[in-house]
XYZ file of N, CA and C in Angstrom:
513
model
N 7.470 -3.144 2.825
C 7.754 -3.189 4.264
C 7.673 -1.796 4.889
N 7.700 -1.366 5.965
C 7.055 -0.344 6.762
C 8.850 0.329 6.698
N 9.765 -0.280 6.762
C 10.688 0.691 6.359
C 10.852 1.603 5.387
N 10.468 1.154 4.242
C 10.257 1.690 3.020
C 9.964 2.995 3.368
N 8.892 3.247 4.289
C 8.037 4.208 4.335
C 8.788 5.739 4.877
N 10.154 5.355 5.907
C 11.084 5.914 6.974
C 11.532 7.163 5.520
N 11.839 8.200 6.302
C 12.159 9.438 6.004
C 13.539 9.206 5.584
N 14.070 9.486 4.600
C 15.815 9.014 3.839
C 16.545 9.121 4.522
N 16.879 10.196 5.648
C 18.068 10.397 6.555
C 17.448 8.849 7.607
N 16.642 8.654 7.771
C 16.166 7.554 9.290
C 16.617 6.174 7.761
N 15.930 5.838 6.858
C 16.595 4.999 5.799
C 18.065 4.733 6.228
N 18.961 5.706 5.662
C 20.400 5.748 5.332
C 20.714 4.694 6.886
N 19.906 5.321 7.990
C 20.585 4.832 9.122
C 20.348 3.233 9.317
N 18.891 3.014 9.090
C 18.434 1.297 9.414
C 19.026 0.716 8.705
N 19.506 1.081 7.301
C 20.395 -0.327 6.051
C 21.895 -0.017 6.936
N 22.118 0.942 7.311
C 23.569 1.089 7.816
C 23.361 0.825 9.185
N 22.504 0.445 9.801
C 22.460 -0.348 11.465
C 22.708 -1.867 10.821
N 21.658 -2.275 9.981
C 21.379 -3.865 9.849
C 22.727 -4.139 9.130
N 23.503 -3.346 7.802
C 24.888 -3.679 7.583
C 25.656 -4.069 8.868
N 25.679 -3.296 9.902
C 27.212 -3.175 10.692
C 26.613 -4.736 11.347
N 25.356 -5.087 11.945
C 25.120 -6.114 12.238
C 26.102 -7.066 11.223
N 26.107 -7.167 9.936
C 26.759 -8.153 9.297
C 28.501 -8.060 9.726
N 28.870 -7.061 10.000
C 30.107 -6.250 10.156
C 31.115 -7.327 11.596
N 29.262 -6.960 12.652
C 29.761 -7.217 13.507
C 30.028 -9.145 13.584
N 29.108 -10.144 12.986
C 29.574 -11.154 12.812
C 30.677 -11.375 12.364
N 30.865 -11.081 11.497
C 32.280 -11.104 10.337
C 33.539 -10.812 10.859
N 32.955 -9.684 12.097
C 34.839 -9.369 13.105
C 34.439 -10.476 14.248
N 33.686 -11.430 14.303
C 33.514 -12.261 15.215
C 33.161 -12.176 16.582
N 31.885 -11.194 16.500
C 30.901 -11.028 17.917
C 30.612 -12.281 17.743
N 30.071 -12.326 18.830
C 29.342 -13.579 19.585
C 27.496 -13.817 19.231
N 27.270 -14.796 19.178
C 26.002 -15.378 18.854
C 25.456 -15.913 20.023
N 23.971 -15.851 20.089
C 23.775 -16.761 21.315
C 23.116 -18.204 20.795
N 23.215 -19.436 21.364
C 23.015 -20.335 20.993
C 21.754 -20.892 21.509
N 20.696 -21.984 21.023
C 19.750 -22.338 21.498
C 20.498 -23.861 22.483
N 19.754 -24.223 23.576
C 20.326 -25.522 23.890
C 19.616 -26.482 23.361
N 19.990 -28.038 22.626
C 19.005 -28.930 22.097
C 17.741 -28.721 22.278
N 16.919 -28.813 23.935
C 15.949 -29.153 23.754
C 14.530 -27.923 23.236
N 15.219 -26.605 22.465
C 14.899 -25.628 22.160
C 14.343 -25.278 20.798
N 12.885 -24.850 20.336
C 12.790 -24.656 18.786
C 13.502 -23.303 18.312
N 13.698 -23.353 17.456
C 14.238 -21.692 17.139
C 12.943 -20.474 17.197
N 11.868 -21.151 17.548
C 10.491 -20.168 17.671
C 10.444 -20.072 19.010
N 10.997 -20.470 20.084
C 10.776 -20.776 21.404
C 10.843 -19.250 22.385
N 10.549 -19.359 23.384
C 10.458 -18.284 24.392
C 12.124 -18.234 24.249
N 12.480 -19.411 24.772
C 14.216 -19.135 24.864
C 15.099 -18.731 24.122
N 14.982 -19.127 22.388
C 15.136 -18.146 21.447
C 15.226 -16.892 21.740
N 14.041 -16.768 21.527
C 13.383 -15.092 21.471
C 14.722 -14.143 22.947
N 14.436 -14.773 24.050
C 15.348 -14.410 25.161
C 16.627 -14.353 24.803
N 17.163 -15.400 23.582
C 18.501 -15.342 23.586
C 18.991 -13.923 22.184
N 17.682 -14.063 21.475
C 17.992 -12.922 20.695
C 18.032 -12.180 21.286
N 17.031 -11.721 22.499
C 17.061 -10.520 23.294
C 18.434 -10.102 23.673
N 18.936 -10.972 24.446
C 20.371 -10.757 24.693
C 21.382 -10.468 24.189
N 21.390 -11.055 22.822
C 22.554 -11.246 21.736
C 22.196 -9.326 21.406
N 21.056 -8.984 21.316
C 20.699 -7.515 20.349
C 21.037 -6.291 21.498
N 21.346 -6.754 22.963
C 21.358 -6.483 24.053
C 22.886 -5.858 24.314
N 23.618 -6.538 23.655
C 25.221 -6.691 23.545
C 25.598 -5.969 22.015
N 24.802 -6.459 21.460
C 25.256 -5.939 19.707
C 25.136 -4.130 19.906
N 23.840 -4.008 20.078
C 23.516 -2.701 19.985
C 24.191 -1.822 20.395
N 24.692 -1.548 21.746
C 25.930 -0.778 22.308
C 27.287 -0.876 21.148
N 27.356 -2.175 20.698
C 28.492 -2.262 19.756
C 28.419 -1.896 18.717
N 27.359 -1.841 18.167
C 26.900 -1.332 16.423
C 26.743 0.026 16.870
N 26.721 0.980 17.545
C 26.656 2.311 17.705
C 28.247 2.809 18.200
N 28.965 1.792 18.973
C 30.391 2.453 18.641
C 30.678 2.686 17.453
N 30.690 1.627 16.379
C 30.733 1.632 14.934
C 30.344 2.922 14.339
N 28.862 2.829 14.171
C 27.956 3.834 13.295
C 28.272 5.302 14.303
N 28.687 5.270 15.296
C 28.885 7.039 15.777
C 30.128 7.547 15.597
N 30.834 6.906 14.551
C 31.765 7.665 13.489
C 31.814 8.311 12.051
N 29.974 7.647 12.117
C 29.720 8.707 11.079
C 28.525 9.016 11.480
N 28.415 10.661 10.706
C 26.831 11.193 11.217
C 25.220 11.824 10.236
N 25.324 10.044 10.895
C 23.555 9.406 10.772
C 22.750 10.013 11.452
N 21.568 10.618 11.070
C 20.544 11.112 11.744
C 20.224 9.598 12.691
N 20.005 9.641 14.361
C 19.350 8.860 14.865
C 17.892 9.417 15.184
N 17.820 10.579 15.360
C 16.629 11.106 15.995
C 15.059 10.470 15.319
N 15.469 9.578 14.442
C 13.640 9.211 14.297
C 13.773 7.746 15.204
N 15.311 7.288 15.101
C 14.824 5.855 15.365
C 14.652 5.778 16.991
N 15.815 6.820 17.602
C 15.399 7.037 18.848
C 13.994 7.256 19.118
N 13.161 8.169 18.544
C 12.134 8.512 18.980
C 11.090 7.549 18.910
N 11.246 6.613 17.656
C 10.507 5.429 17.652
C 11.084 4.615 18.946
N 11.724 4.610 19.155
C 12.076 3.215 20.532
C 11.747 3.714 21.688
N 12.015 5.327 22.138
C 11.607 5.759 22.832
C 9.955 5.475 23.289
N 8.714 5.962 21.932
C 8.006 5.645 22.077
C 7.063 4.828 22.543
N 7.862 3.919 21.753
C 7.208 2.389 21.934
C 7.618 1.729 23.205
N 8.852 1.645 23.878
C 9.060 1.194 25.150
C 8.178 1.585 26.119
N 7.958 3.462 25.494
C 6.970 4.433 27.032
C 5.895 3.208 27.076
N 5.070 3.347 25.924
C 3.800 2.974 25.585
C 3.665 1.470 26.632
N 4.699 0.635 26.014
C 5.009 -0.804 26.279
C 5.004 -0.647 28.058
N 5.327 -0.163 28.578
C 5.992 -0.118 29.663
C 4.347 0.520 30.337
N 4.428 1.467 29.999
C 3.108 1.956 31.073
C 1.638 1.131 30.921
N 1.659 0.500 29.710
C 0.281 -0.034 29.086
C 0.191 -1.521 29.343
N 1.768 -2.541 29.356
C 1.327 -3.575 29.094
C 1.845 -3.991 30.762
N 1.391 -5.416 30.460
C 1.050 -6.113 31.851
C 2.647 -6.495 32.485
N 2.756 -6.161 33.468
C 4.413 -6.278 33.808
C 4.268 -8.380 34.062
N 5.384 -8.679 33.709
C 5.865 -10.107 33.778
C 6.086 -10.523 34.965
N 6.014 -11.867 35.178
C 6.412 -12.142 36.124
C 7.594 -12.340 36.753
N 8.057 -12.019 37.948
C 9.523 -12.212 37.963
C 10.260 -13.672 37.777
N 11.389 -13.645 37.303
C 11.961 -14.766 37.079
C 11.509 -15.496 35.898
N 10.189 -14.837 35.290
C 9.837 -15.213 33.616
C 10.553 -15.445 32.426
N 10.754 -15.623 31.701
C 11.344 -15.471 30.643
C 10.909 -14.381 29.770
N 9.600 -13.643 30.114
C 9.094 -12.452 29.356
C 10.013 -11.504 30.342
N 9.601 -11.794 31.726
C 10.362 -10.632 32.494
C 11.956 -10.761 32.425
N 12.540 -11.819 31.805
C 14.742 -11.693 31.472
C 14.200 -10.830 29.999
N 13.255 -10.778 29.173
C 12.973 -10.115 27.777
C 13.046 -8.644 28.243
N 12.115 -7.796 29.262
C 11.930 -6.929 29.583
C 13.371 -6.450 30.696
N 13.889 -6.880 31.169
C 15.280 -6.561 31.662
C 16.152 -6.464 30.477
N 16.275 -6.839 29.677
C 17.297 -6.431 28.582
C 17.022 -5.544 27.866
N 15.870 -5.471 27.549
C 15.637 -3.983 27.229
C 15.532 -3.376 27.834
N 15.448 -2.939 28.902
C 15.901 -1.958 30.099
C 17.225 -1.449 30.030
N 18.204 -2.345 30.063
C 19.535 -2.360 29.895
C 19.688 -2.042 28.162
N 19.541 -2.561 27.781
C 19.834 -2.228 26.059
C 19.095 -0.529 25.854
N 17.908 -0.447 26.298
C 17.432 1.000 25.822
C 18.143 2.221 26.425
N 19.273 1.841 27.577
C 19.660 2.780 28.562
C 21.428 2.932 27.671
N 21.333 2.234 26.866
C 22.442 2.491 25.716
C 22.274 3.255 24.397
N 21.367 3.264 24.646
C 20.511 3.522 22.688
C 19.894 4.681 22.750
N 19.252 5.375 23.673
C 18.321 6.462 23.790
C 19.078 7.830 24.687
N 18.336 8.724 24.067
C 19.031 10.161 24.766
C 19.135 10.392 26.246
N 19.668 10.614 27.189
C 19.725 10.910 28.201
C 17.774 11.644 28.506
N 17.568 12.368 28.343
C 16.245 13.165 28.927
C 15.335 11.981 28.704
N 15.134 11.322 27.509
C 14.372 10.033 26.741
C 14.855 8.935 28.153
N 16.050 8.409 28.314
C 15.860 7.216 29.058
C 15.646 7.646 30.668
N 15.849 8.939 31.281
C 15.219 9.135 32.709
C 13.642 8.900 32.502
N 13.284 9.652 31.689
C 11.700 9.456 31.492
C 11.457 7.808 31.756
N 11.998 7.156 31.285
C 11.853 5.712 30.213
C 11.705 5.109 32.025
N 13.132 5.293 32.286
C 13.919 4.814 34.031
C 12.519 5.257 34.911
N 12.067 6.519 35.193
C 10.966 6.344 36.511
C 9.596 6.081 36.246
N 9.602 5.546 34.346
C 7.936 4.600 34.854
C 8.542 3.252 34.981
N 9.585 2.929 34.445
C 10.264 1.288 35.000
C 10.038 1.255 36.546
N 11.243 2.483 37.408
C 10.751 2.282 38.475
C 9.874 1.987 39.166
N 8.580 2.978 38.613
C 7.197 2.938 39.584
C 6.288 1.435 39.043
N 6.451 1.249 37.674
C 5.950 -0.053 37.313
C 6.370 -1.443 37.859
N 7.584 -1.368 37.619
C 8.232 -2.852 37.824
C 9.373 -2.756 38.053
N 10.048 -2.117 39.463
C 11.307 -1.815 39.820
C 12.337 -2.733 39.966
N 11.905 -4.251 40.494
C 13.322 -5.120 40.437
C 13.300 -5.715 39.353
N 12.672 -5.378 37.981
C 13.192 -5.108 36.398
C 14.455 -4.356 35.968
N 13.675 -3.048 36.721
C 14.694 -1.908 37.276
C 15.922 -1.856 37.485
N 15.905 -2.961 38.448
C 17.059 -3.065 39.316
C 18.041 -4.414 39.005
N 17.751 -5.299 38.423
C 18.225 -6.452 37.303
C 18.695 -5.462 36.036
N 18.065 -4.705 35.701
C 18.631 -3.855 35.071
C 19.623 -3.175 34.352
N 19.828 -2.739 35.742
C 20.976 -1.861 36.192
C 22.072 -2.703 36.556
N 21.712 -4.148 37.233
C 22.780 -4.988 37.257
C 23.334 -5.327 35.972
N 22.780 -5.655 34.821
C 23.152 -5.655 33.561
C 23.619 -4.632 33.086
N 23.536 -3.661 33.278
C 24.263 -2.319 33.143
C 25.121 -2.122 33.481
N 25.741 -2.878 34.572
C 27.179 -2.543 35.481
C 27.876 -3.744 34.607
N 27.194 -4.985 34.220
C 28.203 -5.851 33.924
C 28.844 -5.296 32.251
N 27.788 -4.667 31.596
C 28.113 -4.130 30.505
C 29.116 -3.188 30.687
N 29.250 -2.197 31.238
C 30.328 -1.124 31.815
C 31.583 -1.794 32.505
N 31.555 -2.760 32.976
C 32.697 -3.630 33.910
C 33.383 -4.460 32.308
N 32.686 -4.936 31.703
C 33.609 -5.990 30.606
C 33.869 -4.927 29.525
N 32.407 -4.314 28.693
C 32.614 -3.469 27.836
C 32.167 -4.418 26.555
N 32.183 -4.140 25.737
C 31.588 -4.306 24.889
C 32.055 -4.004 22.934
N 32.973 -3.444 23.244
C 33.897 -2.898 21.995
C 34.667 -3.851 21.351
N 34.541 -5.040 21.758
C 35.554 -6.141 21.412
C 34.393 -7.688 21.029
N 34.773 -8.384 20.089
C 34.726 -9.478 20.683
C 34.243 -10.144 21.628
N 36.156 -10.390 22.669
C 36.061 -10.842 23.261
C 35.282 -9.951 24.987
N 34.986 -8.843 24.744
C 34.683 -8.058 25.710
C 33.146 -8.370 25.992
N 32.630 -8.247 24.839
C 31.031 -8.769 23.952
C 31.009 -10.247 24.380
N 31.390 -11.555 24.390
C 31.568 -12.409 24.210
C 31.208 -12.477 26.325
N 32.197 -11.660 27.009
C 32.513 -11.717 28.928
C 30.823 -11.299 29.056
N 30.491 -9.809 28.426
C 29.551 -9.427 28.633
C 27.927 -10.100 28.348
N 28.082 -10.745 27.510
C 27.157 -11.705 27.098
C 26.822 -13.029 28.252
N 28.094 -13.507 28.425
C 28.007 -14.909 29.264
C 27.365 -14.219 30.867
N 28.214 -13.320 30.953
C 28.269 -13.020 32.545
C 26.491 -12.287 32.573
N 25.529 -11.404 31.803
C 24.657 -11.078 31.975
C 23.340 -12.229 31.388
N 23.614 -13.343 30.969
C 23.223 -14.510 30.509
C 22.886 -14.788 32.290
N 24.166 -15.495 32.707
C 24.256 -16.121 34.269
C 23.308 -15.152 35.231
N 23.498 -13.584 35.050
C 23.111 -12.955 36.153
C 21.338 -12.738 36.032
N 21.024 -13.611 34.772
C 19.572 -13.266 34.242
C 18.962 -14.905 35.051
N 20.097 -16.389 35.277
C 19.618 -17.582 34.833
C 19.065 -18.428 33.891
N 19.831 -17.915 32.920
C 19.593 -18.352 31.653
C 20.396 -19.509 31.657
N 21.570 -19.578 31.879
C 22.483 -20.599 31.613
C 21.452 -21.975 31.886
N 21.898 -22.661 30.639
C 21.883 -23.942 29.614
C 21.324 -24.939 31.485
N 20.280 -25.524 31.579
C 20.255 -26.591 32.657
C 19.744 -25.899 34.163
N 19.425 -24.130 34.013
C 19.347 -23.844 35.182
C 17.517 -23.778 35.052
């Protein structure tokens, strides 16, 4: 696998990201669920993982930034690949289910990446696809308003940026 390949300090960090993932089930984060009429291969899937990794990630780095893991390759890989993603590929349509994919990572990368890394990241979002942007940032406030360190904080933050995307189950 292409991890294999990662430099030992960037190693140490991905088995100790994908651990705390187990960590974080086990203290009873929240999962997102498919509704019946859904395959587990489905767009909506995929959206709900988006979300669920959307919420985790902020939380698996409270965890892991008590001890010190080199992040600087994995940042730079996400960094990368978002620039790339973002300036190269075809912006979604609004109200898509690719475009609720691309709002969470907006919001999720603005947790995960260095300050200088996510302004960069923030004004080709802007100039590309700003009310991405700006859904965003609404997901950003709801993350900062519930929080995310808990559970049940994870659990507010999840439902409430679920609703503010229209995801909820029938809509």
């Amino acid at each position: 696998p292409g991890w294999m390949k990662l430099p030992d300090e960037a190693l140490s960090y991905h088995v100790a990201h994908e651990l705390t993932h187990v960590v974080l089930r086990r203290r009873g984060y929240p999962t997102t669920a498919l509704g019946t009429r859904y395959d587990e291969n489905s767009d909506e899937a995929r959206v709900g993982g988006d979300l669920e990794e959307m919420v985790d990630h902020p939380a698996l780095e409270l965890l892991l930034g008590q001890f010190p893991f080199a992040r600087q390759h994995i940042q730079r890989h996400l960094f990368e690949g978002a620039h790339r993603g973002v300036r190269e590929s075809p912006v979604p349509e609004q109200g898509s289910l690719w475009w609720a994919t691309w709002v969470c990572r907006f919001c999720e990368l603005h947790f995960l990446l260095p300050y200088g890394d996510w302004l960069t990241l923030e004004e080709v979002y802007n100039r590309r696809c700003p009310e991405i942007a700006n859904k965003g940032r609404d997901l950003m406030g709801i993350m900062a308003e519930e929080g995310y360190g808990s559970p049940t904080e994870a659990l507010r933050a999840m439902v409430r940026c679920r609703d503010a995307l229209g995801l909820a189950e029938g809509e």
